């Protein structure tokens, strides 16, 4: 979806041509994507790649510092958008980041939280931040994924879910850590929107189920078979209308960056191209503030610990 989003932004007819930076942890795949996008017919913008691994807060800081340096010297044009698209869904496997955080929470939330906050001083109005969440954060969507089990953020950062997850087996626990991290994405977006200066917006995006991506590569074999071999049109009829190709969701994500009609829309949740309500639970302002404050402490503590070891 990230590739499709970049492709759509580069082709956008709205305003001046975009300069797109792909923030990727795999240099080989990143350069291959740059080549494909550059050689694609109809592309009017420019594209390049920079190294970023959201599983390492040091990498996040290094990326932000390098990008800010390049912006300040005029090597690249001003920064008008940040798209937080990376995500992991480890399913049966519980892993930790370089910094010792649960990978699902650490990458899906903390990495993006630090990245956006590091880049905020460089964002030039008008600007937009888009955070890719998921409909699985909302039990009412009946997405077939266990509902979030919220806990205090410090516990979530170490993979400790709330009481409703106490009897979960490994697969259910992995899925619930994912849905909980997606709820964190929505809380983060709403808290961010309240803190941004005029001219900068923040919105959350649900891409829907995309069978053609690698997000479910660790899913049970039967589920992988269904996602690979059953046509999307049939999945929409049998499962949910919110099933899309990566290209469809990438186009919808790019719209939140480029559409002039959304220039003042902020603190909202989009399911594809539709603005809808997120889950009832996601409008808990106290939790959003608690998550924000805890995330500041967690990411700052990581930096302090590294400085102490030097």
mmCIF file of C-alpha atoms in Angstrom:
data_model
loop_
_atom_site.group_PDB
_atom_site.id
_atom_site.type_symbol
_atom_site.label_atom_id
_atom_site.label_comp_id
_atom_site.label_asym_id
_atom_site.label_seq_id
_atom_site.Cartn_x
_atom_site.Cartn_y
_atom_site.Cartn_z
ATOM 1 C CA UNK A 1 0.000 0.000 0.000
ATOM 2 C CA UNK A 2 2.879 2.370 0.711
ATOM 3 C CA UNK A 3 4.160 1.892 -2.820
ATOM 4 C CA UNK A 4 0.683 2.516 -4.256
ATOM 5 C CA UNK A 5 0.270 5.611 -2.074
ATOM 6 C CA UNK A 6 3.616 7.019 -3.219
ATOM 7 C CA UNK A 7 2.686 6.318 -6.837
ATOM 8 C CA UNK A 8 -0.633 8.143 -6.452
ATOM 9 C CA UNK A 9 1.001 11.158 -4.763
ATOM 10 C CA UNK A 10 3.631 11.390 -7.496
ATOM 11 C CA UNK A 11 0.870 11.408 -10.126
ATOM 12 C CA UNK A 12 -1.308 13.893 -8.257
ATOM 13 C CA UNK A 13 -2.652 16.737 -10.404
ATOM 14 C CA UNK A 14 -3.283 18.870 -7.293
ATOM 15 C CA UNK A 15 -0.781 21.701 -6.979
ATOM 16 C CA UNK A 16 2.955 21.580 -7.640
ATOM 17 C CA UNK A 17 4.667 18.211 -8.227
ATOM 18 C CA UNK A 18 5.524 16.323 -5.046
ATOM 19 C CA UNK A 19 8.979 15.240 -3.917
ATOM 20 C CA UNK A 20 8.368 11.908 -2.166
ATOM 21 C CA UNK A 21 10.789 10.301 0.282
ATOM 22 C CA UNK A 22 10.315 6.606 0.973
ATOM 23 C CA UNK A 23 11.414 5.856 4.544
ATOM 24 C CA UNK A 24 12.406 2.172 4.461
ATOM 25 C CA UNK A 25 14.440 -0.281 6.522
ATOM 26 C CA UNK A 26 15.388 -2.528 3.558
ATOM 27 C CA UNK A 27 17.726 -0.537 1.304
ATOM 28 C CA UNK A 28 17.555 -2.990 -1.583
ATOM 29 C CA UNK A 29 13.768 -3.029 -1.742
ATOM 30 C CA UNK A 30 13.689 0.737 -1.253
ATOM 31 C CA UNK A 31 15.951 1.387 -4.242
ATOM 32 C CA UNK A 32 13.956 -1.075 -6.343
ATOM 33 C CA UNK A 33 10.775 0.830 -5.477
ATOM 34 C CA UNK A 34 12.443 4.137 -6.350
ATOM 35 C CA UNK A 35 13.406 2.718 -9.730
ATOM 36 C CA UNK A 36 9.923 1.448 -10.452
ATOM 37 C CA UNK A 37 8.290 4.714 -9.426
ATOM 38 C CA UNK A 38 10.781 6.856 -11.312
ATOM 39 C CA UNK A 39 10.294 4.882 -14.525
ATOM 40 C CA UNK A 40 6.516 4.740 -14.233
ATOM 41 C CA UNK A 41 4.664 6.522 -17.003
ATOM 42 C CA UNK A 42 2.685 9.551 -15.885
ATOM 43 C CA UNK A 43 4.789 10.341 -12.814
ATOM 44 C CA UNK A 44 5.394 14.076 -12.553
ATOM 45 C CA UNK A 45 7.095 14.281 -9.144
ATOM 46 C CA UNK A 46 10.419 13.056 -7.811
ATOM 47 C CA UNK A 47 11.118 10.164 -5.480
ATOM 48 C CA UNK A 48 14.028 8.962 -3.365
ATOM 49 C CA UNK A 49 14.604 6.690 -0.369
ATOM 50 C CA UNK A 50 16.115 7.163 3.070
ATOM 51 C CA UNK A 51 16.905 4.601 5.760
ATOM 52 C CA UNK A 52 14.478 4.260 8.680
ATOM 53 C CA UNK A 53 13.778 1.362 11.034
ATOM 54 C CA UNK A 54 10.847 2.041 13.346
ATOM 55 C CA UNK A 55 11.971 -0.825 15.579
ATOM 56 C CA UNK A 56 14.893 1.377 16.647
ATOM 57 C CA UNK A 57 14.241 4.769 18.213
ATOM 58 C CA UNK A 58 17.855 5.694 17.471
ATOM 59 C CA UNK A 59 17.130 5.073 13.790
ATOM 60 C CA UNK A 60 14.028 7.270 14.041
ATOM 61 C CA UNK A 61 16.070 10.112 15.525
ATOM 62 C CA UNK A 62 18.845 9.706 12.955
ATOM 63 C CA UNK A 63 16.349 9.754 10.084
ATOM 64 C CA UNK A 64 14.599 12.853 11.440
ATOM 65 C CA UNK A 65 17.915 14.644 12.000
ATOM 66 C CA UNK A 66 19.152 13.885 8.483
ATOM 67 C CA UNK A 67 15.858 14.865 6.870
ATOM 68 C CA UNK A 68 15.723 18.108 8.887
ATOM 69 C CA UNK A 69 19.289 18.917 7.837
ATOM 70 C CA UNK A 70 18.463 18.382 4.174
ATOM 71 C CA UNK A 71 15.343 20.515 4.485
ATOM 72 C CA UNK A 72 17.196 23.363 6.205
ATOM 73 C CA UNK A 73 19.875 23.494 3.507
ATOM 74 C CA UNK A 74 17.363 23.463 0.673
ATOM 75 C CA UNK A 75 18.592 20.175 -0.789
ATOM 76 C CA UNK A 76 14.966 19.051 -0.867
ATOM 77 C CA UNK A 77 11.782 21.139 -0.964
ATOM 78 C CA UNK A 78 9.798 22.001 2.215
ATOM 79 C CA UNK A 79 8.033 19.256 4.154
ATOM 80 C CA UNK A 80 4.252 19.371 3.749
ATOM 81 C CA UNK A 81 3.148 15.844 4.706
ATOM 82 C CA UNK A 82 4.075 12.838 6.829
ATOM 83 C CA UNK A 83 2.371 9.496 6.174
ATOM 84 C CA UNK A 84 2.711 6.981 9.035
ATOM 85 C CA UNK A 85 2.125 3.765 7.127
ATOM 86 C CA UNK A 86 4.480 1.113 8.550
ATOM 87 C CA UNK A 87 3.079 -1.662 10.707
ATOM 88 C CA UNK A 88 3.618 -5.200 11.933
ATOM 89 C CA UNK A 89 1.250 -7.965 12.957
ATOM 90 C CA UNK A 90 3.411 -10.756 14.457
ATOM 91 C CA UNK A 91 0.402 -12.983 15.228
ATOM 92 C CA UNK A 92 1.824 -16.019 17.085
ATOM 93 C CA UNK A 93 5.250 -14.516 17.733
ATOM 94 C CA UNK A 94 5.933 -12.086 20.553
ATOM 95 C CA UNK A 95 9.084 -10.121 19.792
ATOM 96 C CA UNK A 96 10.731 -6.974 21.110
ATOM 97 C CA UNK A 97 12.306 -3.957 19.439
ATOM 98 C CA UNK A 98 15.948 -2.912 19.753
ATOM 99 C CA UNK A 99 14.848 -0.770 22.698
ATOM 100 C CA UNK A 100 13.103 -3.629 24.502
ATOM 101 C CA UNK A 101 9.511 -2.670 23.701
ATOM 102 C CA UNK A 102 6.879 -5.096 22.464
ATOM 103 C CA UNK A 103 7.330 -4.981 18.677
ATOM 104 C CA UNK A 104 3.660 -4.481 17.841
ATOM 105 C CA UNK A 105 3.245 -1.507 20.155
ATOM 106 C CA UNK A 106 6.807 -0.256 19.679
ATOM 107 C CA UNK A 107 6.677 -0.142 15.871
ATOM 108 C CA UNK A 108 2.999 0.566 15.272
ATOM 109 C CA UNK A 109 2.772 3.330 17.873
ATOM 110 C CA UNK A 110 5.978 4.452 19.600
ATOM 111 C CA UNK A 111 8.093 4.607 16.444
ATOM 112 C CA UNK A 112 5.513 6.704 14.646
ATOM 113 C CA UNK A 113 4.896 8.866 17.710
ATOM 114 C CA UNK A 114 8.582 9.771 17.950
ATOM 115 C CA UNK A 115 8.942 10.237 14.194
ATOM 116 C CA UNK A 116 6.073 12.710 13.963
ATOM 117 C CA UNK A 117 7.190 14.679 17.004
ATOM 118 C CA UNK A 118 10.750 14.866 15.717
ATOM 119 C CA UNK A 119 9.508 16.182 12.360
ATOM 120 C CA UNK A 120 6.866 18.623 13.622
ATOM 121 C CA UNK A 121 9.289 21.590 13.788
ATOM 122 C CA UNK A 122 10.153 20.990 10.120
ATOM 123 C CA UNK A 123 6.557 20.776 8.851
ATOM 124 C CA UNK A 124 5.655 23.847 6.826
ATOM 125 C CA UNK A 125 2.006 24.944 6.734
ATOM 126 C CA UNK A 126 -0.118 23.927 4.949
ATOM 127 C CA UNK A 127 0.799 20.408 6.028
ATOM 128 C CA UNK A 128 -0.842 17.100 6.844
ATOM 129 C CA UNK A 129 -0.075 14.094 9.021
ATOM 130 C CA UNK A 130 -1.871 10.857 8.185
ATOM 131 C CA UNK A 131 -1.733 7.849 10.516
ATOM 132 C CA UNK A 132 -2.697 4.440 9.140
ATOM 133 C CA UNK A 133 -4.878 2.747 11.745
ATOM 134 C CA UNK A 134 -7.300 -0.134 11.112
ATOM 135 C CA UNK A 135 -10.941 -1.060 11.496
ATOM 136 C CA UNK A 136 -9.866 -3.898 13.804
ATOM 137 C CA UNK A 137 -9.656 -1.311 16.610
ATOM 138 C CA UNK A 138 -13.473 -1.212 16.562
ATOM 139 C CA UNK A 139 -15.369 -4.309 17.810
ATOM 140 C CA UNK A 140 -18.509 -3.035 16.041
ATOM 141 C CA UNK A 141 -16.787 -3.633 12.702
ATOM 142 C CA UNK A 142 -16.804 -7.398 13.426
ATOM 143 C CA UNK A 143 -13.512 -7.842 11.600
ATOM 144 C CA UNK A 144 -12.879 -11.266 13.102
ATOM 145 C CA UNK A 145 -10.017 -9.966 15.260
ATOM 146 C CA UNK A 146 -10.179 -9.910 19.081
ATOM 147 C CA UNK A 147 -11.149 -6.493 20.401
ATOM 148 C CA UNK A 148 -8.492 -4.247 21.947
ATOM 149 C CA UNK A 149 -7.600 -4.926 25.576
ATOM 150 C CA UNK A 150 -6.418 -1.531 26.744
ATOM 151 C CA UNK A 151 -4.004 -1.247 29.634
ATOM 152 C CA UNK A 152 -1.834 1.535 30.985
ATOM 153 C CA UNK A 153 0.602 2.547 28.218
ATOM 154 C CA UNK A 154 3.740 1.531 30.109
ATOM 155 C CA UNK A 155 2.365 -2.007 30.371
ATOM 156 C CA UNK A 156 1.288 -2.055 26.717
ATOM 157 C CA UNK A 157 4.797 -1.000 25.733
ATOM 158 C CA UNK A 158 5.977 -4.328 27.144
ATOM 159 C CA UNK A 159 3.198 -6.423 25.628
ATOM 160 C CA UNK A 160 0.997 -6.582 28.715
ATOM 161 C CA UNK A 161 -2.643 -6.357 27.650
ATOM 162 C CA UNK A 162 -5.637 -5.545 29.826
ATOM 163 C CA UNK A 163 -7.669 -8.094 31.853
ATOM 164 C CA UNK A 164 -9.947 -9.120 28.967
ATOM 165 C CA UNK A 165 -6.947 -10.796 27.313
ATOM 166 C CA UNK A 166 -6.071 -12.929 30.342
ATOM 167 C CA UNK A 167 -7.227 -16.229 28.824
ATOM 168 C CA UNK A 168 -5.962 -15.608 25.275
ATOM 169 C CA UNK A 169 -3.945 -18.284 23.526
ATOM 170 C CA UNK A 170 -0.872 -17.217 21.537
ATOM 171 C CA UNK A 171 -2.630 -16.424 18.245
ATOM 172 C CA UNK A 172 -5.490 -14.506 19.881
ATOM 173 C CA UNK A 173 -3.021 -12.608 22.051
ATOM 174 C CA UNK A 174 -0.996 -11.575 19.006
ATOM 175 C CA UNK A 175 -4.102 -10.411 17.192
ATOM 176 C CA UNK A 176 -5.273 -8.510 20.255
ATOM 177 C CA UNK A 177 -1.904 -6.762 20.607
ATOM 178 C CA UNK A 178 -2.362 -5.670 16.999
ATOM 179 C CA UNK A 179 -5.917 -4.352 17.461
ATOM 180 C CA UNK A 180 -4.797 -2.577 20.645
ATOM 181 C CA UNK A 181 -1.912 -0.919 18.806
ATOM 182 C CA UNK A 182 -4.373 0.266 16.161
ATOM 183 C CA UNK A 183 -6.532 1.809 18.894
ATOM 184 C CA UNK A 184 -3.361 3.564 20.059
ATOM 185 C CA UNK A 185 -2.949 4.929 16.518
ATOM 186 C CA UNK A 186 -6.386 6.532 16.727
ATOM 187 C CA UNK A 187 -5.754 7.974 20.204
ATOM 188 C CA UNK A 188 -2.453 9.376 18.938
ATOM 189 C CA UNK A 189 -4.098 10.979 15.908
ATOM 190 C CA UNK A 190 -6.805 12.679 17.945
ATOM 191 C CA UNK A 191 -4.330 13.911 20.580
ATOM 192 C CA UNK A 192 -2.004 15.168 17.851
ATOM 193 C CA UNK A 193 -4.786 17.062 16.073
ATOM 194 C CA UNK A 194 -5.475 18.973 19.300
ATOM 195 C CA UNK A 195 -1.841 20.044 19.587
ATOM 196 C CA UNK A 196 -1.050 21.100 16.026
ATOM 197 C CA UNK A 197 -0.813 24.759 15.017
ATOM 198 C CA UNK A 198 -3.173 26.270 12.465
ATOM 199 C CA UNK A 199 -2.557 25.021 8.957
ATOM 200 C CA UNK A 200 -1.401 21.538 9.948
ATOM 201 C CA UNK A 201 -3.905 18.679 10.140
ATOM 202 C CA UNK A 202 -3.884 15.095 11.410
ATOM 203 C CA UNK A 203 -6.259 12.316 10.396
ATOM 204 C CA UNK A 204 -6.453 8.535 10.833
ATOM 205 C CA UNK A 205 -7.021 6.085 7.994
ATOM 206 C CA UNK A 206 -8.394 2.553 7.788
ATOM 207 C CA UNK A 207 -7.194 0.835 4.579
ATOM 208 C CA UNK A 208 -9.470 -2.150 5.093
ATOM 209 C CA UNK A 209 -8.399 -5.747 4.492
ATOM 210 C CA UNK A 210 -5.834 -6.008 1.688
ATOM 211 C CA UNK A 211 -5.278 -9.670 0.755
ATOM 212 C CA UNK A 212 -2.357 -8.890 -1.539
ATOM 213 C CA UNK A 213 -0.006 -7.497 1.123
ATOM 214 C CA UNK A 214 2.436 -9.292 3.416
ATOM 215 C CA UNK A 215 0.897 -8.159 6.706
ATOM 216 C CA UNK A 216 -0.684 -11.584 7.279
ATOM 217 C CA UNK A 217 2.316 -13.652 6.194
ATOM 218 C CA UNK A 218 2.428 -15.367 9.601
ATOM 219 C CA UNK A 219 -1.292 -16.183 9.620
ATOM 220 C CA UNK A 220 -2.492 -19.819 9.712
ATOM 221 C CA UNK A 221 -2.156 -21.625 6.370
ATOM 222 C CA UNK A 222 -5.920 -21.818 5.819
ATOM 223 C CA UNK A 223 -6.323 -18.071 6.212
ATOM 224 C CA UNK A 224 -3.366 -17.354 3.934
ATOM 225 C CA UNK A 225 -4.894 -19.621 1.293
ATOM 226 C CA UNK A 226 -8.220 -17.761 1.482
ATOM 227 C CA UNK A 227 -6.567 -14.362 1.200
ATOM 228 C CA UNK A 228 -4.438 -15.433 -1.754
ATOM 229 C CA UNK A 229 -6.940 -17.386 -3.810
ATOM 230 C CA UNK A 230 -10.461 -16.077 -3.209
ATOM 231 C CA UNK A 231 -11.286 -13.106 -5.470
ATOM 232 C CA UNK A 232 -11.672 -9.759 -3.727
ATOM 233 C CA UNK A 233 -15.189 -9.333 -5.112
ATOM 234 C CA UNK A 234 -16.220 -12.569 -3.393
ATOM 235 C CA UNK A 235 -14.463 -11.612 -0.139
ATOM 236 C CA UNK A 236 -16.461 -8.377 -0.153
ATOM 237 C CA UNK A 237 -19.696 -10.342 -0.417
ATOM 238 C CA UNK A 238 -18.789 -13.026 2.118
ATOM 239 C CA UNK A 239 -16.716 -11.069 4.627
ATOM 240 C CA UNK A 240 -16.959 -7.287 4.393
ATOM 241 C CA UNK A 241 -17.305 -4.544 1.779
ATOM 242 C CA UNK A 242 -14.141 -3.054 3.319
ATOM 243 C CA UNK A 243 -11.808 -5.322 1.327
ATOM 244 C CA UNK A 244 -9.517 -3.691 -1.225
ATOM 245 C CA UNK A 245 -6.479 -4.094 -3.395
ATOM 246 C CA UNK A 246 -3.315 -2.353 -2.241
ATOM 247 C CA UNK A 247 -3.740 0.044 -5.161
ATOM 248 C CA UNK A 248 -7.264 1.007 -4.099
ATOM 249 C CA UNK A 249 -6.238 1.642 -0.497
ATOM 250 C CA UNK A 250 -3.063 3.409 -1.584
ATOM 251 C CA UNK A 251 -5.085 5.795 -3.732
ATOM 252 C CA UNK A 252 -7.460 6.500 -0.832
ATOM 253 C CA UNK A 253 -4.511 7.115 1.498
ATOM 254 C CA UNK A 254 -2.885 9.490 -0.994
ATOM 255 C CA UNK A 255 -6.147 11.457 -1.200
ATOM 256 C CA UNK A 256 -5.776 12.420 2.469
ATOM 257 C CA UNK A 257 -2.458 14.029 1.533
ATOM 258 C CA UNK A 258 -3.357 15.737 -1.737
ATOM 259 C CA UNK A 259 -7.094 16.485 -1.930
ATOM 260 C CA UNK A 260 -7.689 20.271 -1.629
ATOM 261 C CA UNK A 261 -11.160 19.637 -0.217
ATOM 262 C CA UNK A 262 -9.558 18.112 2.907
ATOM 263 C CA UNK A 263 -7.220 21.033 3.601
ATOM 264 C CA UNK A 264 -8.939 21.946 6.888
ATOM 265 C CA UNK A 265 -10.202 18.502 7.892
ATOM 266 C CA UNK A 266 -8.466 17.374 11.065
ATOM 267 C CA UNK A 267 -8.960 14.958 13.951
ATOM 268 C CA UNK A 268 -11.100 12.679 11.809
ATOM 269 C CA UNK A 269 -11.179 8.977 10.914
ATOM 270 C CA UNK A 270 -11.510 7.714 7.349
ATOM 271 C CA UNK A 271 -12.495 4.262 6.162
ATOM 272 C CA UNK A 272 -11.011 4.409 2.690
ATOM 273 C CA UNK A 273 -12.559 7.492 1.114
ATOM 274 C CA UNK A 274 -15.390 7.752 3.650
ATOM 275 C CA UNK A 275 -15.168 9.821 6.800
ATOM 276 C CA UNK A 276 -16.800 7.770 9.573
ATOM 277 C CA UNK A 277 -16.781 7.532 13.373
ATOM 278 C CA UNK A 278 -14.061 5.451 14.923
ATOM 279 C CA UNK A 279 -14.932 3.125 17.806
ATOM 280 C CA UNK A 280 -16.796 4.447 20.834
ATOM 281 C CA UNK A 281 -13.757 3.535 22.929
ATOM 282 C CA UNK A 282 -11.470 5.689 20.761
ATOM 283 C CA UNK A 283 -13.123 8.918 21.944
ATOM 284 C CA UNK A 284 -11.817 8.505 25.491
ATOM 285 C CA UNK A 285 -9.896 11.785 25.815
ATOM 286 C CA UNK A 286 -8.329 10.828 29.149
ATOM 287 C CA UNK A 287 -6.750 7.760 27.599
ATOM 288 C CA UNK A 288 -5.493 9.764 24.632
ATOM 289 C CA UNK A 289 -3.783 12.250 26.949
ATOM 290 C CA UNK A 290 -2.389 9.450 29.122
ATOM 291 C CA UNK A 291 -1.000 7.691 26.046
ATOM 292 C CA UNK A 292 0.573 10.897 24.760
ATOM 293 C CA UNK A 293 2.251 11.709 28.077
ATOM 294 C CA UNK A 294 3.448 8.136 28.577
ATOM 295 C CA UNK A 295 4.829 8.005 25.033
ATOM 296 C CA UNK A 296 6.836 11.163 25.669
ATOM 297 C CA UNK A 297 8.325 9.543 28.767
ATOM 298 C CA UNK A 298 8.968 6.163 27.119
ATOM 299 C CA UNK A 299 10.763 7.625 24.116
ATOM 300 C CA UNK A 300 12.680 10.159 26.229
ATOM 301 C CA UNK A 301 13.725 7.466 28.703
ATOM 302 C CA UNK A 302 15.133 5.485 25.804
ATOM 303 C CA UNK A 303 17.252 8.471 24.755
ATOM 304 C CA UNK A 304 18.412 9.128 28.308
ATOM 305 C CA UNK A 305 19.419 5.504 28.794
ATOM 306 C CA UNK A 306 21.543 5.556 25.634
ATOM 307 C CA UNK A 307 23.255 8.784 26.680
ATOM 308 C CA UNK A 308 24.004 7.321 30.118
ATOM 309 C CA UNK A 309 25.707 4.282 28.546
ATOM 310 C CA UNK A 310 28.043 6.426 26.405
#
